[in-house]
XYZ file of C-alpha atoms in Angstrom:
614
model
C -58.902 -72.170 110.367
C -60.590 -70.486 107.431
C -59.112 -71.871 104.200
C -59.782 -68.640 102.366
C -57.892 -66.657 104.970
C -54.893 -68.968 104.859
C -54.593 -69.070 101.049
C -51.606 -67.096 99.707
C -52.324 -63.806 97.995
C -52.079 -64.382 94.241
C -49.192 -62.594 92.515
C -50.267 -59.694 90.294
C -50.672 -60.708 86.681
C -47.773 -59.570 84.523
C -48.649 -56.469 82.586
C -49.270 -56.755 78.876
C -46.459 -55.530 76.677
C -46.011 -55.139 72.985
C -43.626 -57.855 71.816
C -41.819 -58.045 68.502
C -39.639 -60.997 67.502
C -35.981 -59.915 67.677
C -33.970 -60.136 64.428
C -30.758 -62.168 64.388
C -27.450 -60.553 65.334
C -25.160 -60.229 62.317
C -21.987 -58.230 61.779
C -19.192 -58.645 59.279
C -16.539 -57.800 61.884
C -17.437 -60.747 64.105
C -17.464 -61.041 67.891
C -15.198 -59.685 70.617
C -14.978 -60.705 74.288
C -16.360 -64.198 73.608
C -13.174 -66.233 73.288
C -13.740 -66.530 69.543
C -17.297 -67.907 69.795
C -20.117 -66.505 67.682
C -23.339 -65.736 69.537
C -26.852 -66.216 68.163
C -30.218 -65.269 69.632
C -30.772 -68.980 70.305
C -27.713 -68.906 72.594
C -29.375 -66.108 74.574
C -32.718 -67.897 74.998
C -33.682 -67.981 78.668
C -31.651 -64.839 79.432
C -32.646 -61.184 79.327
C -30.576 -59.577 76.565
C -29.844 -55.857 76.361
C -28.454 -54.700 73.027
C -26.379 -51.537 73.329
C -25.988 -49.899 69.896
C -22.906 -47.699 70.302
C -19.937 -46.220 68.514
C -16.727 -45.324 70.277
C -16.553 -41.676 69.150
C -19.840 -40.878 70.900
C -19.670 -39.353 74.388
C -23.301 -40.277 75.078
C -22.444 -43.908 74.270
C -19.589 -43.762 76.768
C -21.986 -42.382 79.390
C -24.327 -45.324 78.783
C -21.463 -47.813 79.149
C -20.906 -46.368 82.617
C -24.640 -46.323 83.421
C -24.881 -50.040 82.618
C -21.962 -51.184 84.804
C -24.032 -51.513 88.009
C -26.880 -53.312 86.221
C -24.387 -55.637 84.555
C -22.851 -56.581 87.911
C -26.104 -56.926 89.872
C -27.895 -59.144 87.322
C -24.945 -60.991 85.795
C -26.689 -64.398 86.205
C -29.825 -63.366 84.269
C -28.811 -60.480 81.999
C -26.480 -60.522 79.002
C -25.474 -57.139 77.620
C -24.404 -57.241 73.983
C -22.620 -54.228 72.548
C -23.448 -53.761 68.870
C -20.719 -51.503 67.524
C -22.245 -49.397 64.735
C -19.702 -46.918 63.292
C -20.234 -43.290 62.347
C -16.698 -42.464 61.146
C -14.763 -44.479 58.568
C -12.023 -45.207 61.110
C -14.600 -46.753 63.445
C -15.352 -49.408 60.819
C -11.795 -50.765 61.161
C -11.869 -53.958 63.209
C -8.572 -53.207 64.971
C -9.969 -49.846 66.109
C -13.028 -51.560 67.621
C -10.758 -54.036 69.418
C -8.830 -51.076 70.859
C -12.002 -49.252 71.908
C -13.387 -52.288 73.739
C -10.224 -52.425 75.843
C -9.849 -48.638 76.129
C -13.310 -48.210 77.659
C -13.224 -51.465 79.659
C -16.244 -53.044 78.026
C -16.866 -56.226 80.024
C -19.481 -57.887 77.825
C -19.611 -59.409 74.322
C -19.403 -56.959 71.427
C -20.604 -57.537 67.864
C -18.562 -55.562 65.323
C -21.133 -54.447 62.714
C -19.157 -52.206 60.308
C -21.859 -52.249 57.609
C -24.682 -51.423 60.064
C -26.533 -54.646 59.209
C -27.960 -55.242 62.692
C -28.527 -51.478 63.144
C -30.807 -51.578 60.070
C -32.568 -54.799 61.163
C -33.538 -53.150 64.451
C -34.439 -49.815 62.753
C -32.090 -47.907 65.042
C -31.796 -44.170 64.371
C -29.443 -42.862 67.040
C -26.350 -43.532 69.116
C -26.774 -44.783 71.780
C -29.879 -46.984 71.584
C -30.730 -49.771 74.032
C -33.042 -52.638 73.046
C -34.335 -55.122 75.647
C -35.084 -58.698 74.522
C -36.981 -61.025 76.844
C -35.966 -64.657 77.571
C -38.275 -65.893 74.793
C -36.577 -63.774 72.119
C -39.018 -60.851 71.842
C -38.203 -57.142 71.896
C -40.038 -55.584 74.835
C -38.508 -52.089 75.058
C -36.324 -49.608 73.221
C -34.584 -46.550 74.668
C -32.522 -43.906 72.895
C -30.038 -41.638 74.641
C -28.979 -41.447 78.256
C -30.680 -41.718 81.624
C -32.569 -44.985 81.139
C -30.609 -47.312 83.433
C -33.147 -47.025 86.273
C -36.051 -47.850 83.945
C -34.237 -50.829 82.442
C -33.307 -52.096 85.915
C -36.992 -52.003 86.878
C -37.954 -53.818 83.664
C -35.264 -56.461 84.262
C -36.700 -57.213 87.715
C -40.175 -57.554 86.214
C -38.929 -59.866 83.490
C -37.007 -61.975 86.002
C -40.128 -62.506 88.114
C -42.382 -63.102 85.118
C -40.156 -65.650 83.405
C -39.114 -67.334 86.638
C -42.816 -68.033 87.179
C -43.243 -69.276 83.594
C -40.157 -71.458 83.783
C -38.537 -69.644 80.867
C -35.711 -67.954 82.794
C -32.264 -69.569 82.694
C -29.664 -68.470 85.224
C -25.916 -68.949 84.978
C -22.684 -67.515 83.665
C -22.871 -65.368 80.561
C -20.821 -65.649 77.351
C -18.264 -62.953 78.270
C -14.621 -64.037 78.066
C -12.072 -61.494 79.311
C -9.111 -60.769 77.005
C -5.568 -61.322 78.218
C -4.085 -58.262 80.002
C -1.232 -56.470 78.228
C 1.869 -55.077 79.934
C 3.460 -51.703 79.167
C 4.218 -48.319 80.694
C 1.096 -46.702 79.187
C -2.284 -48.003 78.032
C -4.333 -45.716 75.792
C -2.835 -42.468 77.116
C -4.994 -39.390 76.560
C -3.145 -36.087 77.040
C 0.363 -34.915 77.953
C 1.924 -31.899 79.670
C 5.500 -30.619 79.833
C 6.394 -30.011 83.500
C 8.794 -27.231 84.579
C 11.289 -29.973 85.491
C 11.479 -31.064 81.852
C 9.651 -34.285 82.580
C 6.349 -35.179 80.909
C 3.093 -35.854 82.733
C 0.682 -38.157 80.874
C -2.912 -39.137 81.601
C -2.848 -42.952 81.405
C -6.571 -43.057 80.851
C -7.447 -46.762 80.703
C -5.369 -47.452 83.830
C -6.984 -44.533 85.714
C -3.638 -42.946 86.543
C -1.287 -40.105 85.787
C 2.253 -41.134 84.852
C 5.307 -38.905 85.099
C 7.892 -39.821 82.478
C 11.480 -38.641 82.280
C 12.509 -36.207 79.557
C 13.084 -39.152 77.202
C 9.311 -39.749 77.179
C 9.786 -43.418 78.052
C 11.254 -43.937 81.542
C 8.629 -43.984 84.304
C 9.492 -41.650 87.201
C 6.302 -42.168 89.204
C 2.656 -43.149 88.938
C -0.092 -41.070 90.518
C -3.362 -42.738 91.482
C -4.448 -46.141 92.731
C -4.862 -47.609 89.244
C -8.442 -48.598 90.084
C -11.499 -46.679 88.894
C -12.608 -44.436 91.791
C -13.148 -40.925 93.153
C -11.846 -41.107 96.723
C -8.312 -40.140 97.684
C -5.949 -40.128 94.723
C -8.070 -42.420 92.526
C -9.131 -41.264 89.055
C -11.578 -42.540 86.446
C -10.343 -42.286 82.845
C -8.519 -38.947 83.291
C -7.805 -36.910 80.160
C -6.807 -33.227 79.958
C -3.933 -31.626 81.899
C -3.009 -27.964 82.362
C -0.383 -26.188 84.444
C -1.648 -23.575 86.896
C 0.372 -20.451 87.780
C 1.027 -21.849 91.278
C 2.720 -24.975 89.904
C -0.158 -27.387 90.427
C -1.622 -29.381 87.546
C -5.375 -29.340 86.935
C -6.707 -32.677 85.673
C -9.908 -33.332 83.709
C -11.090 -36.439 85.603
C -13.463 -37.333 82.824
C -15.625 -40.213 84.039
C -15.732 -38.794 87.569
C -17.207 -35.614 86.014
C -14.766 -33.537 88.047
C -11.659 -31.383 88.025
C -8.827 -32.466 90.302
C -5.484 -30.854 91.052
C -2.180 -32.662 91.424
C 0.791 -31.020 93.126
C 4.042 -32.408 91.650
C 5.962 -31.101 94.684
C 3.933 -32.960 97.318
C 2.008 -35.593 95.340
C -1.255 -34.285 96.808
C -4.462 -34.827 94.780
C -7.504 -32.672 95.518
C -10.973 -32.297 93.997
C -11.590 -28.643 93.063
C -14.737 -28.789 90.894
C -17.608 -31.186 90.372
C -19.542 -33.503 92.654
C -18.805 -36.829 90.985
C -22.305 -36.767 89.486
C -23.092 -36.140 85.826
C -24.773 -32.847 84.881
C -28.316 -33.128 83.499
C -30.639 -30.588 81.902
C -32.117 -28.379 84.610
C -29.082 -28.613 86.900
C -27.231 -25.424 87.921
C -24.816 -24.035 85.335
C -22.835 -21.856 87.707
C -21.995 -21.598 91.375
C -19.566 -22.925 93.976
C -17.304 -25.294 92.087
C -17.690 -28.242 94.469
C -21.487 -28.002 94.423
C -22.120 -27.928 90.654
C -22.291 -31.125 88.572
C -20.065 -31.399 85.482
C -20.301 -33.717 82.450
C -17.272 -35.512 81.004
C -14.673 -32.726 81.058
C -12.205 -33.820 78.356
C -9.554 -31.096 78.294
C -8.490 -28.022 80.246
C -6.426 -24.909 79.474
C -5.305 -21.848 81.447
C -6.442 -18.767 79.503
C -7.271 -15.216 80.549
C -6.961 -15.880 84.275
C -9.222 -18.930 84.419
C -9.226 -22.610 83.588
C -11.304 -23.270 80.477
C -12.955 -26.674 80.288
C -13.913 -28.619 77.159
C -17.140 -30.068 78.575
C -17.559 -32.824 75.992
C -20.566 -34.412 77.693
C -22.835 -31.410 77.127
C -21.181 -29.796 74.073
C -20.125 -26.645 75.915
C -17.144 -24.719 77.263
C -17.128 -23.966 80.990
C -14.651 -22.106 83.180
C -13.296 -22.643 86.683
C -12.028 -19.635 88.630
C -9.542 -20.948 91.228
C -9.523 -17.716 93.223
C -13.318 -17.410 93.500
C -13.827 -21.180 93.707
C -16.658 -21.049 91.139
C -17.574 -22.632 87.811
C -19.876 -21.387 85.061
C -20.845 -21.987 81.444
C -18.757 -19.852 79.099
C -20.034 -20.936 75.668
C -22.536 -23.274 74.065
C -26.229 -24.079 74.449
C -25.910 -27.904 74.911
C -27.275 -28.326 71.358
C -24.968 -30.543 69.306
C -23.718 -29.144 66.016
C -21.579 -26.433 64.464
C -22.884 -22.904 64.865
C -20.647 -19.860 65.252
C -21.473 -16.505 66.823
C -21.826 -15.072 70.322
C -20.590 -17.570 72.914
C -24.001 -17.978 74.550
C -25.600 -18.964 71.213
C -22.873 -21.178 69.717
C -23.197 -24.919 69.172
C -20.391 -27.417 69.714
C -20.148 -31.186 69.316
C -17.944 -32.885 71.877
C -15.166 -30.316 72.273
C -12.169 -32.473 73.223
C -8.995 -30.395 72.896
C -7.973 -26.873 73.966
C -4.879 -24.731 73.395
C -4.344 -21.146 74.535
C -2.504 -18.874 72.116
C -2.506 -15.178 72.983
C -5.922 -13.698 72.290
C -7.356 -16.991 70.998
C -8.353 -20.252 72.613
C -8.234 -23.016 70.001
C -10.720 -25.902 70.164
C -10.683 -29.378 68.632
C -14.428 -29.950 68.179
C -14.334 -33.676 67.563
C -17.812 -34.715 66.383
C -17.945 -31.940 63.772
C -14.358 -32.764 62.702
C -13.652 -29.064 63.177
C -10.987 -26.658 64.383
C -12.599 -23.687 66.102
C -11.599 -20.877 68.436
C -12.827 -18.453 71.095
C -11.979 -14.781 70.704
C -12.772 -11.783 72.880
C -14.959 -9.079 71.321
C -16.534 -5.828 72.533
C -19.805 -7.620 73.302
C -18.096 -10.611 74.959
C -16.618 -13.828 73.658
C -17.413 -15.065 70.149
C -16.915 -18.481 68.568
C -15.489 -18.894 65.065
C -14.629 -21.918 62.907
C -11.369 -22.262 60.967
C -11.862 -25.779 59.529
C -14.971 -27.969 59.373
C -18.584 -27.708 58.265
C -20.724 -29.974 60.434
C -21.550 -33.346 61.938
C -21.590 -35.435 58.785
C -18.653 -34.283 56.612
C -15.153 -35.510 57.340
C -12.058 -36.858 55.623
C -8.407 -36.008 54.936
C -8.078 -33.064 52.589
C -5.416 -30.340 52.679
C -5.456 -26.918 51.070
C -7.733 -23.961 51.617
C -9.403 -24.176 55.045
C -12.866 -23.638 53.592
C -12.722 -27.023 51.857
C -10.175 -28.864 54.082
C -11.329 -31.933 56.021
C -10.390 -33.533 59.354
C -11.704 -36.719 60.965
C -12.626 -36.561 64.676
C -9.653 -34.560 66.036
C -9.074 -34.770 69.795
C -6.135 -32.416 70.318
C -4.805 -29.014 69.300
C -1.389 -27.457 70.011
C -0.278 -23.841 69.548
C 2.977 -23.587 67.542
C 5.610 -20.841 67.914
C 4.941 -19.316 64.468
C 1.268 -18.622 65.262
C -0.089 -21.701 63.491
C -1.680 -24.657 65.256
C -1.082 -28.396 65.060
C -4.172 -30.601 65.142
C -4.056 -34.175 66.438
C -6.279 -35.532 63.658
C -7.153 -38.663 65.578
C -9.142 -40.818 63.168
C -6.884 -39.896 60.231
C -3.825 -41.060 62.248
C -2.159 -37.784 61.327
C -0.766 -34.529 62.659
C -2.193 -31.607 60.667
C -1.374 -27.895 60.634
C -3.567 -24.837 60.160
C -1.935 -21.499 59.394
C -4.220 -18.523 60.173
C -1.962 -16.213 58.148
C -2.573 -18.090 54.874
C -5.797 -19.962 55.665
C -4.108 -23.188 54.542
C -4.289 -26.695 56.048
C -1.403 -29.150 55.573
C -0.266 -32.504 56.913
C 2.834 -32.610 59.117
C 3.017 -36.362 59.774
C 1.151 -39.564 59.029
C 1.346 -43.162 60.262
C 0.503 -42.139 63.808
C -2.038 -44.308 65.617
C -4.998 -42.352 66.991
C -2.987 -39.301 68.087
C -4.949 -37.577 70.844
C -2.635 -34.740 71.905
C 0.767 -33.183 71.224
C 3.097 -31.014 73.295
C 6.035 -28.811 72.280
C 9.412 -29.776 73.765
C 12.114 -27.436 72.497
C 12.127 -27.673 68.704
C 10.361 -31.034 68.764
C 6.721 -31.957 69.090
C 5.861 -34.980 71.229
C 2.695 -36.731 70.056
C 0.491 -38.918 72.254
C -0.054 -41.987 70.067
C -2.972 -43.261 72.081
C -3.548 -46.551 70.247
C 0.194 -47.340 70.166
C 0.392 -46.674 73.930
C 3.389 -44.356 73.661
C 4.727 -40.864 73.145
C 6.394 -40.236 69.788
C 8.913 -37.404 69.337
C 8.927 -35.669 65.946
C 11.047 -32.823 64.610
C 8.657 -30.171 63.346
C 9.045 -30.504 59.577
C 9.662 -27.496 57.384
C 7.645 -29.036 54.589
C 4.291 -30.778 54.707
C 3.686 -34.414 53.816
C 1.770 -34.958 50.598
C -1.466 -36.907 51.175
C -4.047 -37.892 48.581
C -7.319 -36.155 49.431
C -10.180 -38.280 50.741
C -13.666 -37.019 51.604
C -16.351 -38.952 53.464
C -19.894 -38.603 54.676
C -21.493 -40.666 57.409
C -22.638 -43.964 55.874
C -26.072 -44.131 57.480
C -28.798 -44.566 54.873
C -31.150 -41.609 54.506
C -34.768 -41.961 55.638
C -37.101 -41.381 52.727
C -39.871 -38.916 53.581
C -42.774 -37.593 51.547
C -42.875 -33.976 50.367
C -45.106 -31.490 52.146
C -45.871 -32.011 55.830
C -43.909 -34.490 57.933
C -45.300 -35.583 61.292
C -42.473 -35.917 63.838
C -43.326 -38.112 66.843
C -40.888 -38.586 69.711
C -42.174 -41.692 71.494
C -41.830 -41.565 75.273
C -43.515 -43.868 77.767
C -42.718 -43.194 81.424
C -41.233 -46.266 83.151
C -43.551 -48.413 85.277
C -44.238 -46.754 88.610
C -43.378 -43.303 87.275
C -45.188 -40.391 85.685
C -44.175 -37.225 83.870
C -42.908 -34.645 86.327
C -45.160 -31.589 85.904
C -44.634 -29.997 89.341
C -42.624 -27.094 87.940
C -44.145 -26.760 84.496
C -43.843 -28.851 81.313
C -41.746 -31.993 81.779
C -40.843 -32.412 78.109
C -38.831 -30.389 75.612
C -38.365 -30.679 71.864
C -35.928 -28.707 69.711
C -35.846 -29.099 65.921
C -33.501 -27.642 63.303
C -32.039 -28.766 59.985
C -28.978 -28.775 57.755
C -29.264 -26.977 55.454
C -31.608 -24.604 57.319
C -33.633 -24.240 54.088
C -34.787 -27.880 54.393
C -37.510 -26.757 56.795
C -40.092 -24.237 55.659
C -41.765 -24.463 59.076
C -41.673 -26.355 62.361
C -38.164 -25.540 63.514
C -37.429 -24.183 67.006
C -38.199 -25.149 70.594
C -41.423 -26.379 72.175
C -42.768 -28.533 74.989
C -44.773 -31.112 72.995
C -43.018 -34.287 71.853
C -44.636 -34.080 68.428
C -44.343 -31.520 65.665
C -45.714 -30.894 62.167
C -42.713 -30.105 59.989
C -43.150 -28.294 56.668
C -40.559 -29.461 54.150
C -39.256 -27.022 51.550
C -40.185 -28.292 48.077
C -36.942 -26.857 46.656
C -34.669 -28.968 48.940
C -34.559 -32.719 48.334
C -32.174 -33.913 51.063
C -30.579 -32.865 54.310
C -30.375 -33.682 58.008
C -33.028 -33.143 60.668
C -31.552 -32.325 64.076
C -33.916 -33.314 66.869
C -33.219 -32.904 70.586
C -35.750 -34.289 73.089
C -35.909 -34.371 76.873
C -38.463 -35.860 79.284
C -38.445 -35.896 83.083
C -40.283 -38.583 85.067
C -40.687 -39.133 88.806
C -41.854 -41.930 91.084
C -45.662 -42.027 91.087
C -46.285 -42.265 94.833
C -48.499 -39.536 96.350
C -47.262 -40.436 99.843
C -43.665 -39.631 98.941
C -42.961 -35.930 99.393
C -39.565 -36.205 97.668
C -39.960 -38.693 94.808
C -36.913 -39.857 92.888
C -36.821 -38.198 89.465
C -34.959 -39.043 86.276
C -34.138 -37.156 83.089
C -34.231 -38.943 79.725
C -32.612 -37.133 76.809
C -31.313 -37.743 73.320
C -30.112 -35.861 70.243
C -30.801 -37.310 66.796
C -29.279 -36.334 63.467
C -31.543 -37.994 60.892
C -30.427 -37.877 57.242
C -33.574 -37.557 55.103
C -34.307 -37.699 51.391
C -37.566 -36.319 50.001
C -39.242 -38.783 47.600
C -42.792 -39.105 46.271
C -43.384 -42.459 47.999
C -41.606 -41.570 51.250
C -43.128 -41.722 54.736
C -45.347 -38.945 56.077
C -44.452 -39.760 59.689
C -41.040 -39.895 61.385
C -41.102 -41.733 64.732
C -38.101 -41.422 67.069
C -38.212 -43.624 70.161
C -36.902 -41.951 73.308
C -38.322 -44.692 75.566
C -40.867 -47.460 75.047
C -42.242 -48.941 71.846
C -43.779 -47.162 68.859
C -47.416 -48.313 68.823
C -47.815 -47.210 65.204
C -44.557 -48.821 64.044
């Protein structure tokens, strides 16, 4: 026998990658899901570590948590996912709130509470969510911002497993995750509530993936609807939120993590899917059509208004509608750009709309990420969007008075009141607020609530969903407001110092191994740039297909925020495959900048890969 013929084929040499030594993990809030143990990078040596920089207000972060679940299960003996909680809002820096969020969203891996953004700064992170991959020897080998990267990271994990198995540097075994003790109770992080014609209350028990019917006292459980396990088949739900009563007596449910609308019939107990496919909507997918054939994205609330169900589509910063008679869905307002921009519905910008309330000729909206109260109104030329309270993504607080200067903090619910005013579930201020359109004034109705996420009128009372106290709380609508000392905040992220004149913006994207940019139907990349204030940019704003841009900074404006939205589509690079698998990678950045003489002339934002010039 020929020795050469019998020799095994040598394994391909591992590809060269840029490697940067990973900084230590530090956070003043300490560790969760570890049984009280602190974790260091040395503890992770021999394992593949994936750092997930997230904050619990961020819908894109919640999408990534769901994307990572399969990877986490499949590679649990080699991969350790570490959540690094990096707050945007002041409330998110409270340790107790992070503890609640980890349970609420069923995070089954260790979490570092980093309220001062220490680890965020060490890793030069610029956006929520960001994923950083660290190899078994403690080096950073990849960084990804935004959603849609799970397939690429799974491929990289398999490469790293093979490479370090061969080198003897891979260590298999149980990870450091320690599950917390389960807690009993009728509700666990309820989301929304609805008054049924019977006088009972229906509540979305979000963390337990159920609906719960409570008696009129708001406490006694009449029945539970749903298996209680995360799922889409039969009567199972996945983190349901919004509820609305249809004219025929059925209840439409925003089945948020299933990206679907379901109906529940209180008379028969029947649950049916009426919109959505169970898949998340991505750029380029249809935005109208038969309801059961069109993908949705994290519907958070629903309301019956003007003969249709309106949907707060938090995942893509839009409003959609479902027409039960025609069996169709379509976009009603919003461009998918994240921000606060009023005007014609097709041109408006939202940021995670999370609460809806119909009131005559207006549909009120709790636009959570802009800490804003907004509304839809019919006009001669179609629907228009207007803002009553709130100015943008980075200003929030608790301030009453004239609506033009009033502040909210991440409101999730809005309720129409009999006198024409609206109550706002001001979630991160733990308060119930009121806006009166007749006077243009904002006041506080109640404080000392715990993350109120919705409220429903019951007679002369208002029943508030205290999500983080796991209960409904009945309040008598007060005649006078509560006095609250005004507090104003801005997001605490440090500004990036940039040089005056021309700023080179580079969005770094490297297609995953075995894939290439998908150019079959035209450009596979998209870049959209704007600023707050708009005067910050003297040139370079707008849309384009290149992932780089020369931005001209206005010499008269010294600070502001650059809003950058990038998308790239990649497909399997196999000429023999007529129908290659394709993936969309996308992220929105809001980058606070300050113009200084010794600032940087280049702003790199990593969508996927490593910045070669960094």
